[in-house]
Amino acid sequence: MPCALLGDRASGKTTFLGLLYTAQVKYGTGVQDDFRFHAPMASLNVMSAVYEGMKDARFPSATLKEEITELSFIFGYLRRIVGKLPYYIRQQNWSRPFSTLRFSAYDVSGEDIEEFIETGIATRPLIQQLLKSVVVVVLVDCSKMTTDIDTPGYRKMLRYDSTVAKLLVAFQTYKKQEYEHLKDSGIAADPPIIYPAFVLTKFASLRDDVLARLGLHRGFPGLDDKRARRDYAEALLRVFVPQTLSQIRGGKVAGVSMDKSEYFLSWVRTETAEGMDPVGQPRIVRTGFRPEGGGEPDFSYDEYVAFIEHFRDIAHKIPDEVLEAEKFQARAS
Ligand SMILES: Nc1nc2c(ncn2[C@@H]2O[C@H](COP(=O)(O)OP(=O)(O)O)[C@@H](O)[C@H]2O)c(=O)[nH]1
Ligand SMILES: [Mg+2]
């Protein structure tokens, strides 16, 4: 299943992928034998390089231009029925008994997407691939959240919001057309659903005056209280990405519905020089650090595990009709 990870430039996409890789290494080597993480060589190299850098207290250097290599990865979740299959079959090919989600990261401020938003014409392969996505994860950069609406960061946030909202409408319109094609060719399909999620990146950079203005306390609610998490996250998103939030909360467009969204945090603990504004790149705080190496970045590990687990249900739920649609697309092109 194609899935999209949308982020603005410097919103923390590369860092997110590096942390996801880190979390997955830790999680996957634990008792979790029913989860698989897979990535093309180029992406895996980037993610593990980011991880190695973080073990050295460094963030990835900011991406100034569009990413040359496309970053992507696959989540695989063991299907429940597989328990009944003999061991030797299970061993044959992991992609079969696993439900998989194929994520690609997109720089929303990149040329291809800008052109698509202006013209509405989806000729570029990247855009066609993007529109096929069934899952949409929107990264929102908390360091750009400010009560001062006269800043470049705030203006960038508004522009990002408008672009993502337009993309969401385009997803729905595309899904609707795909559904009509299927029906016309005699394939019985359920009305399409899009599965959205938000990741609040650089959460530790969220400013106290922003929280105070919105009447929010400092701590984000824990993973066991989904409702409180949604309320907290939406209080922020309603102010900083209002159009995107209303697309996601707005229900159906062109008969295509949005599933209930989930909200996740990403943060990395950084060293702060007391009484001074940090100069240059912040240094990452590590746990279990030893001078000879081996420290791990201190980050929101539990949130990443929750992110991985959230998509388990979705991966199993995505109906076979979507697979049919993929086959249909393959034949048509
Ligand atoms: N303090 C803090 N800074 C972050 C975090 N994530 C990213 N950054 C900063 O934001 C910059 C851009 O992040 P990056 O992941 O490269 O963004 P991308 O352009 O969307 O791939 C990094 O160089 C860091 O300085 C975070 O969790 N905390
Ligand atoms: Mg990047």
mmCIF file of C-alpha atoms and ligand atoms in Angstrom:
data_model
loop_
_atom_site.group_PDB
_atom_site.id
_atom_site.type_symbol
_atom_site.label_atom_id
_atom_site.label_comp_id
_atom_site.label_asym_id
_atom_site.label_seq_id
_atom_site.Cartn_x
_atom_site.Cartn_y
_atom_site.Cartn_z
ATOM 1 C CA MET A 1 0.000 0.000 0.000
ATOM 2 C CA PRO A 2 1.501 3.354 -0.934
ATOM 3 C CA CYS A 3 1.646 5.809 1.975
ATOM 4 C CA ALA A 4 2.838 9.405 2.109
ATOM 5 C CA LEU A 5 4.860 11.253 4.701
ATOM 6 C CA LEU A 6 4.414 14.971 4.065
ATOM 7 C CA GLY A 7 6.724 17.616 5.498
ATOM 8 C CA ASP A 8 7.882 21.125 4.855
ATOM 9 C CA ARG A 9 11.542 21.861 4.227
ATOM 10 C CA ALA A 10 13.561 21.583 7.464
ATOM 11 C CA SER A 11 10.472 20.352 9.320
ATOM 12 C CA GLY A 12 12.378 17.356 10.622
ATOM 13 C CA LYS A 13 11.670 14.695 7.975
ATOM 14 C CA THR A 14 15.181 13.292 7.872
ATOM 15 C CA THR A 15 15.427 13.368 11.651
ATOM 16 C CA PHE A 16 12.064 11.616 11.910
ATOM 17 C CA LEU A 17 13.251 8.859 9.585
ATOM 18 C CA GLY A 18 16.510 8.486 11.495
ATOM 19 C CA LEU A 19 14.593 8.143 14.754
ATOM 20 C CA LEU A 20 12.094 5.756 13.238
ATOM 21 C CA TYR A 21 15.015 3.641 12.117
ATOM 22 C CA THR A 22 16.523 3.830 15.611
ATOM 23 C CA ALA A 23 13.229 2.924 17.283
ATOM 24 C CA GLN A 24 12.639 0.081 14.895
ATOM 25 C CA VAL A 25 16.078 -1.420 15.507
ATOM 26 C CA LYS A 26 15.392 -1.429 19.242
ATOM 27 C CA TYR A 27 11.764 -2.529 18.975
ATOM 28 C CA GLY A 28 12.296 -5.111 16.256
ATOM 29 C CA THR A 29 15.138 -6.839 18.084
ATOM 30 C CA GLY A 30 13.003 -7.204 21.208
ATOM 31 C CA VAL A 31 10.202 -9.691 21.533
ATOM 32 C CA GLN A 32 8.420 -8.257 18.475
ATOM 33 C CA ASP A 33 8.955 -10.896 15.828
ATOM 34 C CA ASP A 34 5.779 -9.933 14.011
ATOM 35 C CA PHE A 35 7.031 -6.590 12.719
ATOM 36 C CA ARG A 36 9.416 -6.075 9.812
ATOM 37 C CA PHE A 37 11.129 -2.931 8.614
ATOM 38 C CA HIS A 38 12.565 -2.831 5.155
ATOM 39 C CA ALA A 39 14.033 -0.030 3.054
ATOM 40 C CA PRO A 40 15.791 0.341 -0.294
ATOM 41 C CA MET A 41 19.564 0.543 0.058
ATOM 42 C CA ALA A 42 19.801 4.298 -0.578
ATOM 43 C CA SER A 43 17.178 5.105 2.059
ATOM 44 C CA LEU A 44 18.616 2.668 4.562
ATOM 45 C CA ASN A 45 22.029 4.292 4.138
ATOM 46 C CA VAL A 46 20.592 7.740 4.840
ATOM 47 C CA MET A 47 18.614 6.562 7.867
ATOM 48 C CA SER A 48 21.476 4.670 9.451
ATOM 49 C CA ALA A 49 23.870 7.577 8.782
ATOM 50 C CA VAL A 50 21.431 9.892 10.584
ATOM 51 C CA TYR A 51 21.301 7.410 13.457
ATOM 52 C CA GLU A 52 25.093 7.191 13.649
ATOM 53 C CA GLY A 53 25.298 10.994 13.669
ATOM 54 C CA MET A 54 22.815 11.168 16.538
ATOM 55 C CA LYS A 55 24.867 8.713 18.537
ATOM 56 C CA ASP A 56 27.566 11.370 18.089
ATOM 57 C CA ALA A 57 25.176 14.093 19.374
ATOM 58 C CA ARG A 58 24.585 15.602 15.909
ATOM 59 C CA PHE A 59 21.394 16.314 13.981
ATOM 60 C CA PRO A 60 21.488 15.685 10.243
ATOM 61 C CA SER A 61 22.628 18.766 8.391
ATOM 62 C CA ALA A 62 19.580 20.665 7.170
ATOM 63 C CA THR A 63 18.451 19.858 3.665
ATOM 64 C CA LEU A 64 18.718 23.048 1.687
ATOM 65 C CA LYS A 65 17.585 21.692 -1.606
ATOM 66 C CA GLU A 66 15.182 18.934 -2.415
ATOM 67 C CA GLU A 67 16.312 15.495 -1.491
ATOM 68 C CA ILE A 68 17.980 13.902 -4.518
ATOM 69 C CA THR A 69 17.301 10.376 -3.394
ATOM 70 C CA GLU A 70 13.749 9.473 -2.577
ATOM 71 C CA LEU A 71 13.488 8.297 1.007
ATOM 72 C CA SER A 72 11.193 5.376 1.597
ATOM 73 C CA PHE A 73 10.648 2.365 3.806
ATOM 74 C CA ILE A 74 8.216 -0.500 4.310
ATOM 75 C CA PHE A 75 6.407 -1.620 7.455
ATOM 76 C CA GLY A 76 5.394 -5.290 7.466
ATOM 77 C CA TYR A 77 3.005 -6.750 10.036
ATOM 78 C CA LEU A 78 2.493 -10.472 10.399
ATOM 79 C CA ARG A 79 -1.038 -11.442 9.436
ATOM 80 C CA ARG A 80 -2.971 -13.172 12.154
ATOM 81 C CA ILE A 81 -3.995 -16.082 9.948
ATOM 82 C CA VAL A 82 -0.348 -16.952 9.478
ATOM 83 C CA GLY A 83 -0.258 -18.683 12.827
ATOM 84 C CA LYS A 84 -2.060 -21.526 11.110
ATOM 85 C CA LEU A 85 0.450 -21.933 8.321
ATOM 86 C CA PRO A 86 3.305 -24.429 8.568
ATOM 87 C CA TYR A 87 6.648 -22.936 9.506
ATOM 88 C CA TYR A 88 8.364 -23.673 6.180
ATOM 89 C CA ILE A 89 5.722 -21.664 4.300
ATOM 90 C CA ARG A 90 6.038 -18.751 6.684
ATOM 91 C CA GLN A 91 9.784 -18.731 6.064
ATOM 92 C CA GLN A 92 9.516 -18.632 2.288
ATOM 93 C CA ASN A 93 8.728 -15.009 1.595
ATOM 94 C CA TRP A 94 8.042 -12.558 4.317
ATOM 95 C CA SER A 95 6.195 -10.144 2.107
ATOM 96 C CA ARG A 96 3.320 -12.598 1.680
ATOM 97 C CA PRO A 97 2.069 -13.417 5.143
ATOM 98 C CA PHE A 98 2.756 -9.813 6.155
ATOM 99 C CA SER A 99 0.471 -6.884 5.518
ATOM 100 C CA THR A 100 2.717 -4.129 4.253
ATOM 101 C CA LEU A 101 2.653 -0.348 4.057
ATOM 102 C CA ARG A 102 5.116 1.392 1.759
ATOM 103 C CA PHE A 103 5.930 4.925 2.958
ATOM 104 C CA SER A 104 7.636 7.626 0.918
ATOM 105 C CA ALA A 105 8.699 11.002 2.279
ATOM 106 C CA TYR A 106 7.747 14.092 0.274
ATOM 107 C CA ASP A 107 9.117 17.607 0.577
ATOM 108 C CA VAL A 108 5.945 19.661 0.157
ATOM 109 C CA SER A 109 7.967 22.788 -0.672
ATOM 110 C CA GLY A 110 9.642 20.925 -3.535
ATOM 111 C CA GLU A 111 9.243 21.927 -7.178
ATOM 112 C CA ASP A 112 7.098 18.992 -8.253
ATOM 113 C CA ILE A 113 4.454 19.588 -5.629
ATOM 114 C CA GLU A 114 4.461 23.367 -6.118
ATOM 115 C CA GLU A 115 3.890 22.888 -9.819
ATOM 116 C CA PHE A 116 1.058 20.455 -9.178
ATOM 117 C CA ILE A 117 -0.640 22.830 -6.737
ATOM 118 C CA GLU A 118 -0.421 25.667 -9.274
ATOM 119 C CA THR A 119 -1.513 23.779 -12.354
ATOM 120 C CA GLY A 120 -3.532 20.905 -10.948
ATOM 121 C CA ILE A 121 -1.942 18.663 -13.568
ATOM 122 C CA ALA A 122 -0.457 15.433 -12.288
ATOM 123 C CA THR A 123 2.012 14.574 -15.020
ATOM 124 C CA ARG A 124 5.120 14.023 -12.926
ATOM 125 C CA PRO A 125 5.664 10.431 -11.754
ATOM 126 C CA LEU A 126 6.287 11.670 -8.221
ATOM 127 C CA ILE A 127 2.845 13.282 -8.081
ATOM 128 C CA GLN A 128 1.124 10.231 -9.525
ATOM 129 C CA GLN A 129 2.790 8.070 -6.910
ATOM 130 C CA LEU A 130 1.822 10.551 -4.188
ATOM 131 C CA LEU A 131 -1.850 10.635 -5.193
ATOM 132 C CA LYS A 132 -2.112 6.853 -4.907
ATOM 133 C CA SER A 133 -1.342 7.037 -1.198
ATOM 134 C CA VAL A 134 -3.892 5.513 1.125
ATOM 135 C CA VAL A 135 -2.214 6.649 4.345
ATOM 136 C CA VAL A 136 -1.184 10.290 4.777
ATOM 137 C CA VAL A 137 1.121 11.328 7.622
ATOM 138 C CA VAL A 138 1.469 15.094 8.055
ATOM 139 C CA LEU A 139 4.559 16.401 9.869
ATOM 140 C CA VAL A 140 4.020 19.711 11.664
ATOM 141 C CA ASP A 141 7.073 21.586 12.931
ATOM 142 C CA CYS A 142 6.468 22.852 16.486
ATOM 143 C CA SER A 143 9.517 25.131 16.352
ATOM 144 C CA LYS A 144 7.625 27.287 13.837
ATOM 145 C CA MET A 145 4.671 27.750 16.171
ATOM 146 C CA THR A 146 4.729 31.298 17.447
ATOM 147 C CA THR A 147 2.337 33.925 18.781
ATOM 148 C CA ASP A 148 4.227 36.451 16.676
ATOM 149 C CA ILE A 149 2.463 36.282 13.324
ATOM 150 C CA ASP A 150 4.995 38.617 11.741
ATOM 151 C CA THR A 151 7.744 36.018 11.446
ATOM 152 C CA PRO A 152 8.951 34.120 8.355
ATOM 153 C CA GLY A 153 8.395 30.863 10.260
ATOM 154 C CA TYR A 154 4.729 31.635 10.770
ATOM 155 C CA ARG A 155 4.251 32.624 7.137
ATOM 156 C CA LYS A 156 5.919 29.404 6.003
ATOM 157 C CA MET A 157 3.568 27.475 8.252
ATOM 158 C CA LEU A 158 0.510 29.103 6.633
ATOM 159 C CA ARG A 159 1.796 28.336 3.177
ATOM 160 C CA TYR A 160 2.489 24.745 4.187
ATOM 161 C CA ASP A 161 -1.017 24.470 5.602
ATOM 162 C CA SER A 162 -2.615 25.655 2.417
ATOM 163 C CA THR A 163 -0.526 23.286 0.268
ATOM 164 C CA VAL A 164 -1.228 20.242 2.425
ATOM 165 C CA ALA A 165 -4.957 21.034 2.513
ATOM 166 C CA LYS A 166 -5.012 21.226 -1.292
ATOM 167 C CA LEU A 167 -3.115 17.945 -1.529
ATOM 168 C CA LEU A 168 -5.677 16.282 0.729
ATOM 169 C CA VAL A 169 -8.482 17.363 -1.598
ATOM 170 C CA ALA A 170 -6.460 16.069 -4.548
ATOM 171 C CA PHE A 171 -6.039 12.680 -2.798
ATOM 172 C CA GLN A 172 -9.765 12.424 -2.282
ATOM 173 C CA THR A 173 -10.596 13.408 -5.850
ATOM 174 C CA TYR A 174 -8.074 10.897 -7.172
ATOM 175 C CA LYS A 175 -9.493 8.112 -4.977
ATOM 176 C CA LYS A 176 -12.974 8.932 -6.175
ATOM 177 C CA GLN A 177 -11.926 8.629 -9.830
ATOM 178 C CA GLU A 178 -10.106 5.381 -9.128
ATOM 179 C CA TYR A 179 -13.251 4.029 -7.463
ATOM 180 C CA GLU A 180 -15.405 5.035 -10.435
ATOM 181 C CA HIS A 181 -12.978 3.284 -12.814
ATOM 182 C CA LEU A 182 -13.198 0.113 -10.751
ATOM 183 C CA LYS A 183 -16.976 0.194 -10.722
ATOM 184 C CA ASP A 184 -17.087 0.816 -14.477
ATOM 185 C CA SER A 185 -14.896 -2.196 -15.083
ATOM 186 C CA GLY A 186 -17.204 -4.374 -13.010
ATOM 187 C CA ILE A 187 -15.105 -4.684 -9.857
ATOM 188 C CA ALA A 188 -17.175 -4.359 -6.699
ATOM 189 C CA ALA A 189 -15.302 -2.032 -4.372
ATOM 190 C CA ASP A 190 -16.061 -0.359 -1.055
ATOM 191 C CA PRO A 191 -16.063 3.434 -1.009
ATOM 192 C CA PRO A 192 -12.481 4.539 -0.437
ATOM 193 C CA ILE A 193 -11.083 5.681 2.918
ATOM 194 C CA ILE A 194 -7.948 7.701 3.576
ATOM 195 C CA TYR A 195 -6.046 7.079 6.823
ATOM 196 C CA PRO A 196 -4.488 10.275 8.227
ATOM 197 C CA ALA A 197 -2.059 10.857 11.087
ATOM 198 C CA PHE A 198 -0.140 13.842 12.396
ATOM 199 C CA VAL A 199 3.361 13.940 13.819
ATOM 200 C CA LEU A 200 4.259 17.024 15.866
ATOM 201 C CA THR A 201 8.007 17.312 15.247
ATOM 202 C CA LYS A 202 10.561 19.146 17.428
ATOM 203 C CA PHE A 203 7.941 19.066 20.168
ATOM 204 C CA ALA A 204 10.478 20.067 22.816
ATOM 205 C CA SER A 205 10.961 23.350 20.911
ATOM 206 C CA LEU A 206 7.350 24.364 21.466
ATOM 207 C CA ARG A 207 7.437 27.712 23.229
ATOM 208 C CA ASP A 208 5.884 28.350 26.607
ATOM 209 C CA ASP A 209 4.186 31.562 25.473
ATOM 210 C CA VAL A 210 2.385 29.598 22.741
ATOM 211 C CA LEU A 211 1.113 27.095 25.293
ATOM 212 C CA ALA A 212 0.085 29.880 27.646
ATOM 213 C CA ARG A 213 -1.795 31.703 24.900
ATOM 214 C CA LEU A 214 -3.715 28.541 24.034
ATOM 215 C CA GLY A 215 -4.332 27.658 27.663
ATOM 216 C CA LEU A 216 -2.403 24.397 27.413
ATOM 217 C CA HIS A 217 -0.260 22.914 30.166
ATOM 218 C CA ARG A 218 3.239 21.693 29.392
ATOM 219 C CA GLY A 219 2.898 17.948 29.242
ATOM 220 C CA PHE A 220 1.362 16.216 26.239
ATOM 221 C CA PRO A 221 -1.132 13.555 27.413
ATOM 222 C CA GLY A 222 0.180 9.987 27.594
ATOM 223 C CA LEU A 223 -0.444 7.239 25.067
ATOM 224 C CA ASP A 224 -3.263 5.685 27.093
ATOM 225 C CA ASP A 225 -5.521 8.729 26.716
ATOM 226 C CA LYS A 226 -6.234 9.111 23.002
ATOM 227 C CA ARG A 227 -8.997 11.589 23.521
ATOM 228 C CA ALA A 228 -6.876 13.970 25.589
ATOM 229 C CA ARG A 229 -4.069 13.645 23.051
ATOM 230 C CA ARG A 230 -6.401 14.569 20.227
ATOM 231 C CA ASP A 231 -7.764 17.577 22.134
ATOM 232 C CA TYR A 232 -4.289 18.822 22.970
ATOM 233 C CA ALA A 233 -2.891 18.311 19.469
ATOM 234 C CA GLU A 234 -5.916 19.846 17.800
ATOM 235 C CA ALA A 235 -5.717 22.931 20.005
ATOM 236 C CA LEU A 236 -2.317 23.552 18.384
ATOM 237 C CA LEU A 237 -3.228 22.438 14.878
ATOM 238 C CA ARG A 238 -6.397 24.553 14.810
ATOM 239 C CA VAL A 239 -4.228 27.639 15.171
ATOM 240 C CA PHE A 240 -1.233 26.735 13.046
ATOM 241 C CA VAL A 241 -2.573 24.410 10.301
ATOM 242 C CA PRO A 242 -6.318 25.215 10.309
ATOM 243 C CA GLN A 243 -7.072 24.265 6.699
ATOM 244 C CA THR A 244 -5.313 20.919 6.964
ATOM 245 C CA LEU A 245 -7.089 20.102 10.197
ATOM 246 C CA SER A 246 -10.499 20.924 8.794
ATOM 247 C CA GLN A 247 -9.843 18.764 5.704
ATOM 248 C CA ILE A 248 -8.972 15.855 7.965
ATOM 249 C CA ARG A 249 -11.818 16.442 10.407
ATOM 250 C CA GLY A 250 -14.278 17.425 7.703
ATOM 251 C CA GLY A 251 -15.414 13.973 6.706
ATOM 252 C CA LYS A 252 -16.219 13.207 3.105
ATOM 253 C CA VAL A 253 -15.018 14.981 0.002
ATOM 254 C CA ALA A 254 -16.322 13.520 -3.289
ATOM 255 C CA GLY A 255 -17.664 10.551 -1.331
ATOM 256 C CA VAL A 256 -14.207 9.683 0.011
ATOM 257 C CA SER A 257 -14.003 9.647 3.789
ATOM 258 C CA MET A 258 -11.154 10.313 6.177
ATOM 259 C CA ASP A 259 -10.575 7.878 8.980
ATOM 260 C CA LYS A 260 -10.125 9.209 12.493
ATOM 261 C CA SER A 261 -6.678 10.754 12.812
ATOM 262 C CA GLU A 262 -4.055 9.880 15.411
ATOM 263 C CA TYR A 263 -1.427 12.206 16.810
ATOM 264 C CA PHE A 264 2.200 11.453 17.654
ATOM 265 C CA LEU A 265 5.098 13.436 19.039
ATOM 266 C CA SER A 266 8.682 13.521 17.969
ATOM 267 C CA TRP A 267 11.302 15.127 20.177
ATOM 268 C CA VAL A 268 15.008 14.771 20.817
ATOM 269 C CA ARG A 269 16.495 16.021 24.049
ATOM 270 C CA THR A 270 19.153 18.657 23.424
ATOM 271 C CA GLU A 271 21.761 20.344 25.581
ATOM 272 C CA THR A 272 20.885 23.914 26.466
ATOM 273 C CA ALA A 273 23.485 26.378 27.583
ATOM 274 C CA GLU A 274 21.860 28.094 30.538
ATOM 275 C CA GLY A 275 21.082 31.761 30.164
ATOM 276 C CA MET A 276 22.276 31.808 26.574
ATOM 277 C CA ASP A 277 20.659 31.365 23.212
ATOM 278 C CA PRO A 278 22.126 28.271 21.656
ATOM 279 C CA VAL A 279 24.477 29.074 18.813
ATOM 280 C CA GLY A 280 24.532 26.844 15.760
ATOM 281 C CA GLN A 281 23.251 23.270 15.799
ATOM 282 C CA PRO A 282 22.069 22.003 19.191
ATOM 283 C CA ARG A 283 23.833 18.954 20.610
ATOM 284 C CA ILE A 284 21.777 15.842 21.295
ATOM 285 C CA VAL A 285 21.661 14.417 24.805
ATOM 286 C CA ARG A 286 22.481 10.715 24.907
ATOM 287 C CA THR A 287 21.600 8.005 27.335
ATOM 288 C CA GLY A 288 24.092 5.355 28.338
ATOM 289 C CA PHE A 289 26.852 7.497 26.886
ATOM 290 C CA ARG A 290 30.456 6.338 27.207
ATOM 291 C CA PRO A 291 33.472 8.212 25.799
ATOM 292 C CA GLU A 292 34.377 5.216 23.639
ATOM 293 C CA GLY A 293 30.950 5.441 21.980
ATOM 294 C CA GLY A 294 27.713 3.547 22.276
ATOM 295 C CA GLY A 295 25.361 6.258 23.568
ATOM 296 C CA GLU A 296 21.800 6.401 22.239
ATOM 297 C CA PRO A 297 19.963 9.627 21.448
ATOM 298 C CA ASP A 298 17.397 10.518 24.102
ATOM 299 C CA PHE A 299 14.169 10.788 22.090
ATOM 300 C CA SER A 300 10.434 10.012 22.195
ATOM 301 C CA TYR A 301 10.902 6.255 21.713
ATOM 302 C CA ASP A 302 7.446 5.324 23.052
ATOM 303 C CA GLU A 303 5.787 7.642 20.550
ATOM 304 C CA TYR A 304 7.650 5.946 17.707
ATOM 305 C CA VAL A 305 6.597 2.515 18.916
ATOM 306 C CA ALA A 306 3.009 3.792 19.104
ATOM 307 C CA PHE A 307 3.393 5.089 15.544
ATOM 308 C CA ILE A 308 4.540 1.648 14.374
ATOM 309 C CA GLU A 309 1.710 -0.088 16.229
ATOM 310 C CA HIS A 310 -0.964 2.338 15.023
ATOM 311 C CA PHE A 311 -0.375 1.247 11.451
ATOM 312 C CA ARG A 312 -0.676 -2.415 12.293
ATOM 313 C CA ASP A 313 -4.472 -2.268 12.359
ATOM 314 C CA ILE A 314 -4.578 -0.086 9.298
ATOM 315 C CA ALA A 315 -2.308 -2.405 7.328
ATOM 316 C CA HIS A 316 -4.613 -5.327 8.122
ATOM 317 C CA LYS A 317 -7.740 -3.279 7.487
ATOM 318 C CA ILE A 318 -6.948 -1.895 4.067
ATOM 319 C CA PRO A 319 -9.310 -3.848 1.900
ATOM 320 C CA ASP A 320 -8.386 -6.103 -0.939
ATOM 321 C CA GLU A 321 -10.176 -3.705 -3.261
ATOM 322 C CA VAL A 322 -7.236 -1.374 -2.880
ATOM 323 C CA LEU A 323 -4.997 -4.176 -4.047
ATOM 324 C CA GLU A 324 -7.369 -4.684 -6.950
ATOM 325 C CA ALA A 325 -7.103 -0.993 -7.744
ATOM 326 C CA GLU A 326 -3.319 -1.309 -7.813
ATOM 327 C CA LYS A 327 -3.502 -4.216 -10.231
ATOM 328 C CA PHE A 328 -5.946 -2.278 -12.354
ATOM 329 C CA GLN A 329 -3.608 0.698 -12.395
ATOM 330 C CA ALA A 330 -0.728 -1.527 -13.386
ATOM 331 C CA ARG A 331 -2.675 -2.931 -16.308
ATOM 332 C CA ALA A 332 -3.899 0.471 -17.413
ATOM 333 C CA SER A 333 -0.466 2.062 -17.502
HETATM 334 N N1 LIG B 1 15.791 20.727 18.798
HETATM 335 C C1 LIG B 1 15.413 19.938 17.806
HETATM 336 N N2 LIG B 1 15.819 20.222 16.556
HETATM 337 C C2 LIG B 1 15.449 19.403 15.563
HETATM 338 C C3 LIG B 1 14.638 18.255 15.774
HETATM 339 N N3 LIG B 1 14.426 17.648 14.579
HETATM 340 C C4 LIG B 1 15.083 18.403 13.666
HETATM 341 N N4 LIG B 1 15.707 19.449 14.246
HETATM 342 C C5 LIG B 1 16.490 20.516 13.595
HETATM 343 O O1 LIG B 1 15.927 20.809 12.334
HETATM 344 C C6 LIG B 1 16.913 20.669 11.312
HETATM 345 C C7 LIG B 1 16.266 20.122 10.069
HETATM 346 O O2 LIG B 1 15.855 18.792 10.311
HETATM 347 P P1 LIG B 1 15.763 17.742 9.133
HETATM 348 O O3 LIG B 1 15.343 16.467 9.749
HETATM 349 O O4 LIG B 1 17.015 17.746 8.338
HETATM 350 O O5 LIG B 1 14.576 18.375 8.262
HETATM 351 P P2 LIG B 1 14.099 18.035 6.761
HETATM 352 O O6 LIG B 1 14.626 19.135 5.887
HETATM 353 O O7 LIG B 1 12.606 18.088 6.831
HETATM 354 O O8 LIG B 1 14.622 16.702 6.391
HETATM 355 C C8 LIG B 1 17.989 19.776 11.919
HETATM 356 O O9 LIG B 1 19.235 20.075 11.367
HETATM 357 C C9 LIG B 1 17.936 20.138 13.381
HETATM 358 O O10 LIG B 1 18.708 21.273 13.620
HETATM 359 C C10 LIG B 1 14.223 17.975 17.123
HETATM 360 O O11 LIG B 1 13.505 17.008 17.422
HETATM 361 N N5 LIG B 1 14.650 18.854 18.084
HETATM 362 MG MG MG B 2 15.930 16.170 4.941
#
